[in-house]
Coordinates of C-alpha atoms and ligand atoms in Angstrom, one line a residue:
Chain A
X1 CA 0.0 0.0 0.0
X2 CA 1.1 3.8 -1.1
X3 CA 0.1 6.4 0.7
X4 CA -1.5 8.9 -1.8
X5 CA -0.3 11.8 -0.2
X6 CA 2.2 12.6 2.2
X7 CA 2.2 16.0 4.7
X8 CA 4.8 16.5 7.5
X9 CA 2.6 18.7 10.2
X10 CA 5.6 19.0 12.5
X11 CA 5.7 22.5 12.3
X12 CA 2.1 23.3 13.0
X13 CA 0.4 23.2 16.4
X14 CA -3.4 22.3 17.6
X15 CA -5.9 22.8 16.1
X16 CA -4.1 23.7 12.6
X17 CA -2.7 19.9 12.6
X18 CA -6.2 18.2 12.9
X19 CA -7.8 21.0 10.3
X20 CA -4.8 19.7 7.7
X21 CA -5.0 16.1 8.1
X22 CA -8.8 16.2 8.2
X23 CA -8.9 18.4 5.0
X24 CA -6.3 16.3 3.5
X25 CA -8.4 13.4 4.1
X26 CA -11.3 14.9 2.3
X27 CA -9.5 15.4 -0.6
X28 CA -8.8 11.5 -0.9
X29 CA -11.3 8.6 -2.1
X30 CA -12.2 5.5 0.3
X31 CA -9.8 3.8 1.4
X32 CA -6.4 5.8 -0.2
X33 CA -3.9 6.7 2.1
X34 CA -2.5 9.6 4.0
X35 CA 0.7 9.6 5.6
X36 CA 1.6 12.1 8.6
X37 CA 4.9 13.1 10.1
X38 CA 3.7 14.2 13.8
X39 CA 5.6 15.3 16.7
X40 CA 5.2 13.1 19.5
X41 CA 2.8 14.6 21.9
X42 CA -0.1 16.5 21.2
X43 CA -0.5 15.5 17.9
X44 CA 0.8 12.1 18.2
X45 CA -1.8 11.5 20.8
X46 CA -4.8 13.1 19.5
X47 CA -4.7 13.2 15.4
X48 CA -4.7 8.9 15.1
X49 CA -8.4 9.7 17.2
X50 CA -9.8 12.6 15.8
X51 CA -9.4 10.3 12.3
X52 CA -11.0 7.2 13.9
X53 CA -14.1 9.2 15.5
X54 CA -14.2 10.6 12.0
X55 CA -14.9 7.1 10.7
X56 CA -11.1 7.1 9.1
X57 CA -8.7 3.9 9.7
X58 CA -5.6 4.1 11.4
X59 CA -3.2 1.9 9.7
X60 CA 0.2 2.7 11.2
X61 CA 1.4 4.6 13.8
X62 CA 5.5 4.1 14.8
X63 CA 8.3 6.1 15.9
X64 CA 10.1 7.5 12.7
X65 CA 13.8 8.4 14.1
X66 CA 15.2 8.8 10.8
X67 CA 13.2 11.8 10.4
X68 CA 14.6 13.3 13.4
X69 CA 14.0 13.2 17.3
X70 CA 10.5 13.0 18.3
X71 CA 8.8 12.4 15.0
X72 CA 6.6 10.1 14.2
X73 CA 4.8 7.8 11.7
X74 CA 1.1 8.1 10.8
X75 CA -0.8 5.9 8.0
X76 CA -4.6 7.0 7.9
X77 CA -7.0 5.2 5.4
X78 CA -10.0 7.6 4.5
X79 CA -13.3 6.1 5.5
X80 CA -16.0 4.7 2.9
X81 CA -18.3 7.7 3.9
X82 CA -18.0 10.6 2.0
X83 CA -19.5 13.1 3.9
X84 CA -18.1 15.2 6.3
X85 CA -20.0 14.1 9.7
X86 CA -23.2 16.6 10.1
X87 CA -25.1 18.0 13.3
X88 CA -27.0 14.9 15.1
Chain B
X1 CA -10.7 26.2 -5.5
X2 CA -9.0 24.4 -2.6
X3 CA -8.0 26.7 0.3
X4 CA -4.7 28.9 0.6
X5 CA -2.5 27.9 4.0
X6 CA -3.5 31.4 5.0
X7 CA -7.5 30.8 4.6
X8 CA -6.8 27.7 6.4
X9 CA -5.3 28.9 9.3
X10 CA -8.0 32.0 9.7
X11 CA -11.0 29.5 9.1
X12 CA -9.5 26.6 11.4
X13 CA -11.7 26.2 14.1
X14 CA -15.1 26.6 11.9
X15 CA -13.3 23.6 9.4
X16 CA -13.7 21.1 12.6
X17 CA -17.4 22.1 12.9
X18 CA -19.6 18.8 12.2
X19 CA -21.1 19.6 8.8
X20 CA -17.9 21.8 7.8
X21 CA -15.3 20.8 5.9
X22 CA -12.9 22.6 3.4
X23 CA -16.0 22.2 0.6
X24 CA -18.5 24.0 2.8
X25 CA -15.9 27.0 3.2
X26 CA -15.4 26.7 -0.4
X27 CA -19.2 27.7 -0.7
X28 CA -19.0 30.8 1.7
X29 CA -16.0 32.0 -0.1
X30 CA -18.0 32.1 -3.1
X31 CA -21.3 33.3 -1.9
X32 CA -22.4 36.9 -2.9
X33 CA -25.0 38.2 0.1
X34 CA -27.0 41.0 0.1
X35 CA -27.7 42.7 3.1
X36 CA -30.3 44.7 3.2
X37 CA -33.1 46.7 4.9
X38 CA -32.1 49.3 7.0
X39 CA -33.0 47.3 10.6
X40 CA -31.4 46.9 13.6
X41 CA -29.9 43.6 12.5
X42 CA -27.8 44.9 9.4
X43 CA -24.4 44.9 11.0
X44 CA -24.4 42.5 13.6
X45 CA -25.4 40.2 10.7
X46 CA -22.9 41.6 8.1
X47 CA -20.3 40.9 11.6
X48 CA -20.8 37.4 11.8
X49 CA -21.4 36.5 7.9
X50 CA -17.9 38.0 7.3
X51 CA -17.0 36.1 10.4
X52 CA -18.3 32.9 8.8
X53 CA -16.0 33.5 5.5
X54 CA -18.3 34.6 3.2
X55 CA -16.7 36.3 0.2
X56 CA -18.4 38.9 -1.2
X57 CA -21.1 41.3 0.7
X58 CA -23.2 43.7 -0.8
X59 CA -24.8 46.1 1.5
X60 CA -27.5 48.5 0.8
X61 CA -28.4 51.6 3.6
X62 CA -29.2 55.0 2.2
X63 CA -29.8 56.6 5.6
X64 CA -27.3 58.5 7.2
X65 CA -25.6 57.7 10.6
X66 CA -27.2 58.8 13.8
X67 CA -27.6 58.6 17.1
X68 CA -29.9 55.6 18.3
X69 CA -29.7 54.5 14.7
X70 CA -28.7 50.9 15.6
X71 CA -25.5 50.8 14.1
X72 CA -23.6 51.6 17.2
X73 CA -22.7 47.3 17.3
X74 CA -20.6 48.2 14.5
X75 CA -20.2 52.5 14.6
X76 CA -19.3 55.0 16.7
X77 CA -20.0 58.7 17.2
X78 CA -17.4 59.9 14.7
X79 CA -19.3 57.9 11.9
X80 CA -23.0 59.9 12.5
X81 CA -23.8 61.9 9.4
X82 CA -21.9 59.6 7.0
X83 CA -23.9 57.3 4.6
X84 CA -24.6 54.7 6.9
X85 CA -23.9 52.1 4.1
X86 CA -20.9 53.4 3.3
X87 CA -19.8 52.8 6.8
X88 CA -20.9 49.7 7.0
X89 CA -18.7 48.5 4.2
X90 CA -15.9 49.7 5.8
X91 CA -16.6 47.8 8.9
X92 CA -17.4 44.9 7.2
X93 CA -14.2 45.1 5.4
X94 CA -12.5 45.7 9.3
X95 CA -14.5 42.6 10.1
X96 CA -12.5 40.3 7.8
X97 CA -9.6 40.9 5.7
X98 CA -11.0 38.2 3.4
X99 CA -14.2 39.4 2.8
X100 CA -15.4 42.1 -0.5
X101 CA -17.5 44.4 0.8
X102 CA -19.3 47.3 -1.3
X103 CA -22.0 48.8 -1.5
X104 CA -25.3 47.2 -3.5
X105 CA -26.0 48.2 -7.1
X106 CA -28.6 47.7 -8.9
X107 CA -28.0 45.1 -11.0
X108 CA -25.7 43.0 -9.2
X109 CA -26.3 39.4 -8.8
X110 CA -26.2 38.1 -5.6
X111 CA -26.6 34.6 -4.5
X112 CA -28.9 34.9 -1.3
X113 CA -30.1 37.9 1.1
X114 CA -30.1 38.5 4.2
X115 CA -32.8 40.8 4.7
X116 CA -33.4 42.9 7.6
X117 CA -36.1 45.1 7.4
X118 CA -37.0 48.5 9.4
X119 CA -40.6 47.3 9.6
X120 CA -42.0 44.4 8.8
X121 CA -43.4 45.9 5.6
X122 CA -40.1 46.4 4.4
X123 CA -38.7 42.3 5.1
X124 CA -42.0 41.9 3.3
X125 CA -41.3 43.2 0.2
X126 CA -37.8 42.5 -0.7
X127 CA -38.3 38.9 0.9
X128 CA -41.1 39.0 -2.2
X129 CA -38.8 40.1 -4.4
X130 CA -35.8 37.7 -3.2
X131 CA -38.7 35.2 -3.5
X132 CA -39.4 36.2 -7.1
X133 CA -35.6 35.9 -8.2
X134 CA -35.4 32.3 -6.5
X135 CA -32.5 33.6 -4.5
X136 CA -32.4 31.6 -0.7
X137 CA -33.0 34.9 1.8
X138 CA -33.2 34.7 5.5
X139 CA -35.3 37.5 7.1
X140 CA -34.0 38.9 10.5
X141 CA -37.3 40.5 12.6
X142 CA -36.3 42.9 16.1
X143 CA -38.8 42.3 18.1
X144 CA -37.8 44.3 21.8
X145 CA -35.1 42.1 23.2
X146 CA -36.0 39.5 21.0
X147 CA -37.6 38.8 17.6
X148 CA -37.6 36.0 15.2
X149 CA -35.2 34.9 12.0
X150 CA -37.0 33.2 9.4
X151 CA -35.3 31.2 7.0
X152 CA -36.6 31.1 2.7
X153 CA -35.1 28.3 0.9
X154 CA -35.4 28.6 -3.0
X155 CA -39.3 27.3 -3.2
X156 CA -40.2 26.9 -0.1
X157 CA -43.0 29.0 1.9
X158 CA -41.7 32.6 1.8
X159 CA -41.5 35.0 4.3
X160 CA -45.5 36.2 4.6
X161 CA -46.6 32.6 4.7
X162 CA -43.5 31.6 7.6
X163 CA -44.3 34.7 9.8
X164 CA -46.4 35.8 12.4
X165 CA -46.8 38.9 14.5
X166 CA -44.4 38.7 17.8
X167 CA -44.7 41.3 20.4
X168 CA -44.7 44.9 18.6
X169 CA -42.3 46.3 21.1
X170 CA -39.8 48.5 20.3
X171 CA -36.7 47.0 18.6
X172 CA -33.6 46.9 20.6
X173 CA -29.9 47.0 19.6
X174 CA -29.7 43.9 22.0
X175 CA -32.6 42.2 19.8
X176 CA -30.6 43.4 16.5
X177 CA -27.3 41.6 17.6
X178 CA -29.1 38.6 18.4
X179 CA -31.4 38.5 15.3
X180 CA -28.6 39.7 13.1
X181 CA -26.0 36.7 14.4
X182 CA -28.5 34.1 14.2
X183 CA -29.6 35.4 10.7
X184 CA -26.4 35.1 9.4
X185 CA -26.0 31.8 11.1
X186 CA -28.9 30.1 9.7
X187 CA -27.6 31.8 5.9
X188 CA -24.3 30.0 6.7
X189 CA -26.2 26.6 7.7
X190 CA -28.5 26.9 4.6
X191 CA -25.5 28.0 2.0
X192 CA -23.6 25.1 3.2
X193 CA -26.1 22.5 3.6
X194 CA -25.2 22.1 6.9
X195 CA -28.7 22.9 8.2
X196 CA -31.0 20.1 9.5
X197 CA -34.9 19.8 8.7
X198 CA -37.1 21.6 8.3
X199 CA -34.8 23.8 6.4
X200 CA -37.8 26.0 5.7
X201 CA -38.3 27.0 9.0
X202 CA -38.6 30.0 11.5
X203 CA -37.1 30.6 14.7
X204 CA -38.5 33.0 17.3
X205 CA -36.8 34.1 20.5
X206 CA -39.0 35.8 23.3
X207 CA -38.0 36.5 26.6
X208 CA -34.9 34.3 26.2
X209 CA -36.6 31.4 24.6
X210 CA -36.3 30.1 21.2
X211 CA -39.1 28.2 19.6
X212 CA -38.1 26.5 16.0
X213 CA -41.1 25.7 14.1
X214 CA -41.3 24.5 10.2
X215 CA -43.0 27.3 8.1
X216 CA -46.0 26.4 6.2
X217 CA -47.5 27.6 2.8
X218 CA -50.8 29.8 3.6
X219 CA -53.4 28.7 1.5
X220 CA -54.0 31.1 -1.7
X221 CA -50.4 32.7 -1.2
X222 CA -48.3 33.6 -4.4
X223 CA -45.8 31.8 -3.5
X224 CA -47.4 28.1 -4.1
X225 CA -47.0 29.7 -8.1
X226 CA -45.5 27.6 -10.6
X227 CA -42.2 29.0 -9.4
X228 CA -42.3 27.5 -6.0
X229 CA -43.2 23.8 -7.9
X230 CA -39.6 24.7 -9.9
X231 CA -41.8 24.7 -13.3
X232 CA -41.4 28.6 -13.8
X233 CA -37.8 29.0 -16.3
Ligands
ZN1 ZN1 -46.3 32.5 0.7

């Protein structure tokens, strides 16, 4: 499996990092691939669950050292539903 | 056309909205809204559409600045005796660096109003005539403290059929910065499908309390026309 499209977030901070990936994910069909560089932390710890209460699959999520200390790995699979989740 | 990092970043927190999404911004950025009327409700409503990321706002005020005027949400005393639409585009334009403001010409084409009227005989007639160009309009109403917002879909029951008298107190500035935000709000729901059903509905807010109720076509009413069935061209 490929990712489809690749986006190092290190730089940004909450909520910016969750607005990218999410809008990234938008922009791909069911079941392609995104793939994340995250610092560990914040993002680490809350974009893998944004994506799964989003309906999104979390495929990976490692350590990356050779991308320098503190990064990490994210592989997220864009769920079958279309549709951006509406009001209940 | 996908959003710049900078439009991003300004629009973050509305993009993790349920119902928003980069698509939904798309369509505010790209709306053209009319605000017009003269009422209590024009700025707060031109703040929080402009707020929302709508692109282009047309607004239409002849009447000069004064004191008591209603405007003081969005204008202070060094504004009375201006055109009060001309000062309105300039806060509008303070409001978001994003947004084209100017004021209304005849002719323009916008793609939904937000229409709030001195009186009620004023909403009336330019929600008919929103109504007659099968542009979506929402219709802001001060009532005192209060009032009501009622929200026109393209065919649905207009505004005549969707209201009924409120109160008759004096309008408030307090009523027109509630009736204005929630005005642009339920323009922003409807523009970007976001809105639940009934879409067509009205929402009234009395001492404190909203009431949401579905509007309804009034039997005999112009608007159940071939245009409201989508036959007229
Ligand atoms: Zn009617």
């Amino acid at each position: 499996m490929i990712p489809a499209v690749h986006l190092d977030l290190r730089a940004h901070a909450c909520p910016i990092t969750w607005v990218k990936a999410r809008i990234a994910l938008s922009r791909l069909a069911p079941g392609e691939v995104l793939e994340l560089l995250l610092r560990d932390g914040e993002a680490r710890e809350n974009i893998p669950r944004s994506a799964e209460e989003e309906g999104h699959e979390v495929l990976r999520l490692a350590p990356a050292p050779e991308e320098g200390p503190g990064a990490w790995r994210a592989w997220l699979a864009r769920g079958a539903s279309g549709e951006v989740p509406s009001w209940p | 056309m996908a959003l710049s990092e900078t439009e991003v970043a300004r629009w973050s927190r509305q993009l993790l909205l349920p119902g928003m999404g980069e698509a939904s911004q798309e369509l505010l950025r790209g709306a053209r809204v009319r605000v017009t009327g003269g009422g209590l409700a024009t700025a707060p409503a031109i703040y929080y559409l402009a707020a929302a990321g709508v692109g282009t706002i047309w607004i239409e005020d002849s009447d000069p600045v004064t004191p008591g005027c209603g405007a003081g949400f969005a204008l202070g005393p060094e504004d009375e005796g201006r055109a009060k639409g001309a000062a309105l585009v300039e806060f509008g334009r303070w409001a978001s660096g994003f947004l084209a403001a100017d004021p209304y010409r005849a002719g323009s084409r916008p793609t939904a109003l937000v229409v709030c009227g001195s009186s009620l005989d004023v909403s009336r007639a330019i929600a008919d005539e929103a109504r007659l160009l099968r542009l979506p309009h929402v219709v802001a109403d001060v009532d005192g403290q209060g009032g009501a917002v009622t929200t026109v879909p393209v065919g649905s029951p207009c505004y005549s059929c969707g209201s009924r008298p409120g109160l008759g107190a004096a309008p408030t500035a307090e009523g027109g910065a509630a009736m204005g935000a929630l005005a642009a709000l339920e323009l922003v729901l409807l523009l970007t499908g976001a809105s639940t059903e009934p879409r067509a509905r009205r929402i009234e807010v009395f001492r404190g309390t909203p009431l949401v109720r579905a509007t309804a076509r009034q039997a005999g009413c112009a608007c159940a026309g071939p245009a409201a069935a989508g036959l007229a061209p």
